[in-house]
């Protein structure tokens, strides 16, 4: 029983390798590789309370965010182990002031995939969950405006 439990936990080396692979895949826009690394019920949450749930939502938001933000690159400064997870400190490199700057991830694993990323950035800096939330709110406002015009 104990050995079965231990075998389900990823080694430190494997977890660090997976985080590196995720960062590389995101920076290359290789979302097929991203999908292989994250759990189907993946969650990304930022310090402002914005959240993405599900692999498809995470991938769609990240892709759209990066395309519209001049393709920022994640640079890893440090990667530390804690318990069953990882802490990544780094920065987003971008010519856009609201994107460029510090980035920290707290990463948890779900089975043999990445299951949760809690992202922390200075409040004036954009995150993918914040971007997706604003995009959704903007789409809803446009739809409501168009619906009110068609009723007239």
Coordinates of N, CA and C in Angstrom, one line a residue:
X1 N 0.8 -1.2 0.0 CA 0.0 0.0 0.0 C 0.9 1.3 0.0
X2 N 1.9 1.3 0.9 CA 2.7 2.5 1.0 C 3.5 2.7 -0.4
X3 N 4.0 1.6 -0.9 CA 4.7 1.7 -2.2 C 3.8 2.2 -3.3
X4 N 2.6 1.8 -3.4 CA 1.7 2.3 -4.4 C 1.4 3.8 -4.3
X5 N 1.3 4.3 -3.0 CA 1.2 5.7 -2.8 C 2.4 6.5 -3.3
X6 N 3.6 6.0 -2.9 CA 4.8 6.7 -3.3 C 5.0 6.7 -4.8
X7 N 4.6 5.7 -5.5 CA 4.8 5.6 -6.9 C 3.9 6.7 -7.7
X8 N 2.8 7.1 -7.1 CA 1.9 8.0 -7.7 C 2.5 9.5 -7.6
X9 N 3.4 9.7 -6.7 CA 4.0 11.0 -6.6 C 5.1 11.2 -7.5
X10 N 5.1 12.3 -8.2 CA 6.2 12.6 -9.2 C 7.5 13.0 -8.4
X11 N 8.6 12.6 -9.0 CA 9.9 13.0 -8.3 C 10.2 14.4 -8.5
X12 N 11.0 15.0 -7.7 CA 11.4 16.4 -7.8 C 12.0 16.7 -9.2
X13 N 12.8 15.8 -9.7 CA 13.4 16.0 -11.0 C 12.3 16.1 -12.1
X14 N 11.3 15.2 -12.0 CA 10.3 15.1 -13.0 C 9.4 16.4 -12.9
X15 N 9.1 16.8 -11.7 CA 8.3 18.0 -11.6 C 9.0 19.2 -12.2
X16 N 10.3 19.4 -11.9 CA 11.1 20.5 -12.4 C 11.1 20.4 -13.9
X17 N 11.3 19.2 -14.4 CA 11.4 19.1 -15.9 C 10.0 19.4 -16.5
X18 N 8.9 19.1 -15.9 CA 7.6 19.4 -16.4 C 7.3 20.9 -16.5
X19 N 7.7 21.6 -15.4 CA 7.6 23.0 -15.4 C 8.4 23.7 -16.5
X20 N 9.6 23.2 -16.7 CA 10.5 23.7 -17.7 C 9.9 23.5 -19.1
X21 N 9.3 22.3 -19.3 CA 8.7 21.9 -20.6 C 7.4 22.8 -20.8
X22 N 6.7 23.1 -19.7 CA 5.5 23.9 -19.9 C 5.9 25.4 -20.3
X23 N 6.9 25.9 -19.6 CA 7.3 27.3 -20.0 C 7.8 27.3 -21.4
X24 N 8.6 26.3 -21.8 CA 9.1 26.3 -23.2 C 8.0 26.2 -24.2
X25 N 7.0 25.3 -23.9 CA 5.9 25.1 -24.8 C 5.0 26.4 -24.9
X26 N 4.8 27.1 -23.8 CA 4.1 28.3 -23.8 C 4.8 29.4 -24.6
X27 N 6.1 29.5 -24.4 CA 6.9 30.5 -25.2 C 7.0 30.2 -26.7
X28 N 6.8 28.9 -27.0 CA 6.9 28.5 -28.5 C 5.5 28.5 -29.1
X29 N 4.4 28.8 -28.3 CA 3.0 28.7 -28.8 C 2.7 27.2 -29.2
X30 N 3.3 26.3 -28.5 CA 3.1 24.8 -28.8 C 2.0 24.3 -27.9
X31 N 0.8 24.6 -28.2 CA -0.3 24.2 -27.3 C -0.7 22.8 -27.3
X32 N -0.2 22.0 -28.3 CA -0.4 20.5 -28.2 C 0.5 20.0 -27.1
X33 N 1.7 20.5 -27.0 CA 2.6 20.1 -25.9 C 2.1 20.6 -24.5
X34 N 1.5 21.8 -24.5 CA 0.9 22.3 -23.3 C -0.2 21.3 -22.8
X35 N -1.1 20.9 -23.8 CA -2.2 20.1 -23.4 C -1.7 18.7 -22.8
X36 N -0.6 18.2 -23.3 CA 0.0 17.0 -22.8 C 0.5 17.1 -21.4
X37 N 0.9 18.3 -21.0 CA 1.5 18.6 -19.7 C 0.5 19.0 -18.6
X38 N -0.7 19.5 -19.0 CA -1.7 20.0 -18.0 C -2.8 19.0 -17.8
X39 N -3.5 19.0 -16.7 CA -4.6 18.1 -16.5 C -5.8 18.7 -17.2
X40 N -6.8 17.8 -17.5 CA -8.0 18.3 -18.2 C -8.8 19.3 -17.4
X41 N -8.7 19.2 -16.1 CA -9.4 20.1 -15.2 C -8.4 21.2 -14.6
X42 N -7.4 21.5 -15.4 CA -6.4 22.5 -15.0 C -7.1 23.8 -14.5
X43 N -6.5 24.4 -13.5 CA -6.9 25.7 -13.0 C -5.8 26.7 -13.0
X44 N -6.0 27.9 -13.4 CA -5.0 29.0 -13.3 C -5.8 30.1 -12.5
X45 N -5.2 30.5 -11.4 CA -5.9 31.6 -10.6 C -4.8 32.6 -10.3
X46 N -5.3 33.9 -10.3 CA -4.3 35.0 -10.0 C -4.7 35.6 -8.7
X47 N -3.8 36.5 -8.2 CA -4.0 37.1 -6.9 C -5.2 38.0 -6.9
X48 N -5.7 38.5 -8.0 CA -6.9 39.3 -8.1 C -8.2 38.5 -8.0
X49 N -8.1 37.2 -8.0 CA -9.3 36.3 -7.9 C -9.8 35.9 -9.3
X50 N -9.1 36.3 -10.4 CA -9.5 35.9 -11.7 C -9.1 34.4 -11.9
X51 N -9.9 33.6 -12.6 CA -9.6 32.2 -12.7 C -9.9 31.7 -14.0
X52 N -9.2 30.7 -14.4 CA -9.5 29.9 -15.6 C -9.6 28.5 -15.2
X53 N -10.6 27.8 -15.7 CA -10.8 26.4 -15.3 C -11.0 25.5 -16.6
X54 N -10.3 24.4 -16.6 CA -10.3 23.5 -17.7 C -9.2 23.7 -18.7
X55 N -8.6 22.7 -19.2 CA -7.5 22.8 -20.2 C -7.8 23.7 -21.4
X56 N -9.0 23.5 -21.9 CA -9.4 24.3 -23.1 C -9.4 25.7 -22.8
X57 N -10.0 26.1 -21.7 CA -10.1 27.5 -21.3 C -8.7 28.1 -21.0
X58 N -7.8 27.4 -20.4 CA -6.5 27.8 -20.1 C -5.7 28.1 -21.4
X59 N -5.8 27.1 -22.3 CA -5.1 27.2 -23.6 C -5.6 28.4 -24.4
X60 N -6.9 28.5 -24.5 CA -7.5 29.5 -25.3 C -7.2 30.9 -24.8
X61 N -7.2 31.1 -23.4 CA -6.9 32.4 -22.8 C -5.4 32.7 -23.0
X62 N -4.6 31.7 -22.8 CA -3.1 32.0 -22.9 C -2.8 32.4 -24.4
X63 N -3.3 31.6 -25.3 CA -3.0 31.8 -26.7 C -3.5 33.3 -27.1
X64 N -4.7 33.6 -26.8 CA -5.3 34.9 -27.2 C -4.5 36.0 -26.5
X65 N -4.2 35.9 -25.2 CA -3.5 36.8 -24.4 C -2.1 37.1 -25.1
X66 N -1.4 36.0 -25.4 CA 0.0 36.2 -25.9 C -0.1 36.8 -27.3
X67 N -1.0 36.4 -28.1 CA -1.1 36.9 -29.5 C -1.4 38.4 -29.4
X68 N -2.3 38.9 -28.5 CA -2.6 40.3 -28.5 C -1.6 41.1 -27.6
X69 N -0.8 40.4 -26.9 CA 0.2 41.1 -26.1 C 1.6 41.1 -26.6
X70 N 1.7 40.9 -28.0 CA 3.0 41.0 -28.6 C 3.9 39.8 -28.2
X71 N 3.3 38.6 -28.0 CA 4.1 37.4 -27.7 C 5.1 37.5 -26.5
X72 N 4.6 37.8 -25.3 CA 5.6 37.9 -24.2 C 6.2 36.5 -23.9
X73 N 7.4 36.6 -23.4 CA 8.1 35.3 -23.1 C 8.3 35.2 -21.6
X74 N 8.1 34.0 -21.1 CA 8.3 33.7 -19.7 C 9.8 33.4 -19.5
X75 N 10.4 34.1 -18.5 CA 11.8 33.9 -18.2 C 11.8 33.4 -16.8
X76 N 12.4 32.2 -16.6 CA 12.5 31.6 -15.2 C 13.8 32.0 -14.6
X77 N 13.6 32.7 -13.4 CA 14.8 33.1 -12.6 C 15.2 32.0 -11.6
X78 N 14.2 31.5 -10.9 CA 14.4 30.4 -9.9 C 13.2 29.4 -9.9
X79 N 13.5 28.2 -9.6 CA 12.5 27.2 -9.5 C 12.9 26.4 -8.2
X80 N 11.9 26.4 -7.3 CA 12.2 25.8 -6.0 C 11.1 24.7 -5.7
X81 N 11.5 23.7 -5.0 CA 10.5 22.6 -4.6 C 9.9 23.0 -3.2
X82 N 8.7 22.7 -3.1 CA 8.0 22.8 -1.8 C 6.9 21.7 -1.7
X83 N 7.0 20.9 -0.7 CA 6.0 19.9 -0.5 C 5.9 19.1 -1.8
X84 N 4.7 19.0 -2.3 CA 4.4 18.2 -3.6 C 4.4 19.2 -4.8
X85 N 4.8 20.4 -4.6 CA 4.7 21.4 -5.7 C 6.0 22.1 -6.0
X86 N 5.8 23.2 -6.7 CA 7.0 23.9 -7.2 C 6.7 25.4 -7.0
X87 N 7.7 26.2 -6.8 CA 7.5 27.7 -6.8 C 8.5 28.2 -8.0
X88 N 7.9 28.9 -8.9 CA 8.7 29.5 -10.0 C 8.7 31.0 -9.8
X89 N 9.9 31.6 -9.8 CA 10.0 33.1 -9.8 C 10.7 33.4 -11.1
X90 N 10.1 34.4 -11.7 CA 10.6 34.9 -13.0 C 10.0 36.2 -13.4
X91 N 9.9 36.4 -14.7 CA 9.3 37.6 -15.2 C 8.9 37.3 -16.6
X92 N 7.9 38.2 -17.0 CA 7.5 38.2 -18.4 C 8.2 39.2 -19.1
X93 N 8.8 38.9 -20.2 CA 9.6 39.8 -21.0 C 8.7 40.3 -22.2
X94 N 8.4 41.6 -22.2 CA 7.5 42.1 -23.2 C 7.8 43.6 -23.4
X95 N 7.6 44.1 -24.6 CA 7.7 45.5 -24.9 C 6.5 46.4 -24.3
X96 N 5.5 45.7 -23.9 CA 4.3 46.3 -23.4 C 4.4 46.5 -21.8
X97 N 4.4 47.7 -21.4 CA 4.6 48.0 -19.9 C 3.6 47.3 -19.0
X98 N 2.4 47.1 -19.4 CA 1.4 46.4 -18.6 C 1.6 44.9 -18.5
X99 N 2.5 44.4 -19.4 CA 2.8 43.0 -19.4 C 4.1 42.7 -18.8
X100 N 5.1 43.5 -19.2 CA 6.5 43.3 -18.8 C 6.6 43.3 -17.3
X101 N 7.4 42.4 -16.7 CA 7.6 42.5 -15.2 C 7.6 41.2 -14.5
X102 N 7.7 41.3 -13.2 CA 7.8 40.1 -12.3 C 6.6 39.2 -12.4
X103 N 6.9 37.9 -12.2 CA 5.9 36.8 -12.3 C 6.3 35.8 -11.3
X104 N 5.3 35.2 -10.5 CA 5.6 34.1 -9.6 C 4.4 33.1 -9.8
X105 N 4.8 31.8 -9.9 CA 3.8 30.8 -10.0 C 4.0 29.8 -8.8
X106 N 2.9 29.4 -8.2 CA 2.9 28.3 -7.2 C 2.2 27.2 -8.0
X107 N 2.9 26.1 -8.2 CA 2.4 25.0 -9.1 C 2.1 23.8 -8.3
X108 N 0.9 23.2 -8.5 CA 0.6 21.9 -7.9 C 0.3 20.9 -9.0
X109 N 0.5 19.7 -8.7 CA 0.4 18.6 -9.6 C -0.8 17.7 -9.3
X110 N -1.4 17.2 -10.4 CA -2.6 16.3 -10.2 C -2.2 15.1 -11.0
X111 N -1.9 14.0 -10.2 CA -1.4 12.8 -10.9 C -0.1 13.1 -11.6
X112 N 0.0 12.8 -12.8 CA 1.2 13.0 -13.5 C 1.2 14.2 -14.4
X113 N 0.3 15.2 -14.1 CA 0.2 16.4 -14.9 C 0.1 17.6 -13.9
X114 N 0.3 18.8 -14.5 CA 0.2 20.0 -13.8 C -1.3 20.3 -13.6
X115 N -1.7 20.5 -12.4 CA -3.2 20.7 -12.1 C -3.6 22.1 -11.7
X116 N -2.7 22.9 -11.2 CA -3.0 24.2 -10.7 C -1.8 25.1 -10.8
X117 N -2.0 26.3 -11.3 CA -1.0 27.4 -11.2 C -1.7 28.6 -10.6
X118 N -1.1 29.0 -9.4 CA -1.5 30.3 -8.8 C -0.5 31.3 -9.2
X119 N -0.9 32.3 -9.9 CA 0.0 33.3 -10.4 C -0.1 34.6 -9.7
X120 N 1.1 35.2 -9.3 CA 1.1 36.4 -8.6 C 2.0 37.4 -9.4
X121 N 1.4 38.6 -9.6 CA 2.1 39.7 -10.3 C 1.7 41.0 -9.6
X122 N 2.5 42.0 -9.8 CA 2.1 43.3 -9.3 C 0.7 43.6 -9.9
X123 N -0.1 44.3 -9.1 CA -1.5 44.5 -9.5 C -1.7 45.3 -10.8
X124 N -0.7 46.1 -11.2 CA -0.8 46.8 -12.4 C -0.5 46.0 -13.6
X125 N -0.1 44.7 -13.4 CA 0.4 43.9 -14.5 C -0.7 42.9 -14.9
X126 N -0.9 42.6 -16.2 CA -1.9 41.8 -16.7 C -1.5 40.3 -16.5
X127 N -2.5 39.5 -16.3 CA -2.4 38.0 -16.2 C -3.4 37.4 -17.3
X128 N -3.1 36.2 -17.6 CA -4.1 35.5 -18.6 C -5.5 35.4 -18.0
X129 N -5.7 35.0 -16.7 CA -7.0 35.0 -16.2 C -7.7 36.4 -16.2
X130 N -6.9 37.4 -15.9 CA -7.5 38.8 -15.9 C -7.9 39.2 -17.3
X131 N -7.0 38.9 -18.3 CA -7.3 39.2 -19.7 C -8.6 38.5 -20.1
X132 N -8.7 37.2 -19.8 CA -9.9 36.4 -20.2 C -11.1 37.0 -19.6
X133 N -11.1 37.4 -18.4 CA -12.2 37.9 -17.7 C -12.7 39.2 -18.3
X134 N -11.7 40.1 -18.7 CA -12.0 41.4 -19.3 C -12.5 41.1 -20.7
X135 N -12.0 40.2 -21.4 CA -12.4 39.8 -22.8 C -13.9 39.3 -22.7
X136 N -14.2 38.5 -21.7 CA -15.5 38.0 -21.6 C -16.5 39.1 -21.2
X137 N -16.1 40.0 -20.3 CA -17.0 41.1 -20.0 C -17.2 42.0 -21.2
X138 N -16.2 42.3 -21.9 CA -16.3 43.1 -23.1 C -17.3 42.5 -24.2
X139 N -17.1 41.1 -24.4 CA -18.0 40.4 -25.3 C -19.5 40.5 -24.8
X140 N -19.7 40.3 -23.5 CA -21.0 40.4 -23.0 C -21.6 41.7 -23.2
X141 N -20.8 42.8 -23.0 CA -21.3 44.2 -23.1 C -21.7 44.4 -24.6
X142 N -20.9 44.0 -25.5 CA -21.1 44.2 -26.9 C -22.4 43.4 -27.3
X143 N -22.5 42.2 -26.8 CA -23.7 41.4 -27.2 C -25.0 42.0 -26.6
X144 N -24.9 42.6 -25.4 CA -26.1 43.2 -24.8 C -26.4 44.5 -25.6
X145 N -25.4 45.2 -26.0 CA -25.6 46.4 -26.8 C -26.3 46.1 -28.1
X146 N -25.8 45.1 -28.8 CA -26.3 44.6 -30.1 C -27.8 44.1 -29.9
X147 N -28.0 43.4 -28.8 CA -29.4 42.9 -28.6 C -30.4 44.1 -28.3
X148 N -29.9 45.1 -27.6 CA -30.8 46.2 -27.3 C -31.1 47.0 -28.6
X149 N -30.1 47.1 -29.5 CA -30.3 47.8 -30.8 C -31.3 47.0 -31.7
X150 N -31.2 45.7 -31.6 CA -32.1 44.9 -32.5 C -33.6 44.9 -32.0
X151 N -33.8 45.2 -30.7 CA -35.1 45.3 -30.2 C -35.8 46.6 -30.5
X152 N -35.0 47.6 -30.9 CA -35.5 49.0 -31.2 C -36.2 49.0 -32.6

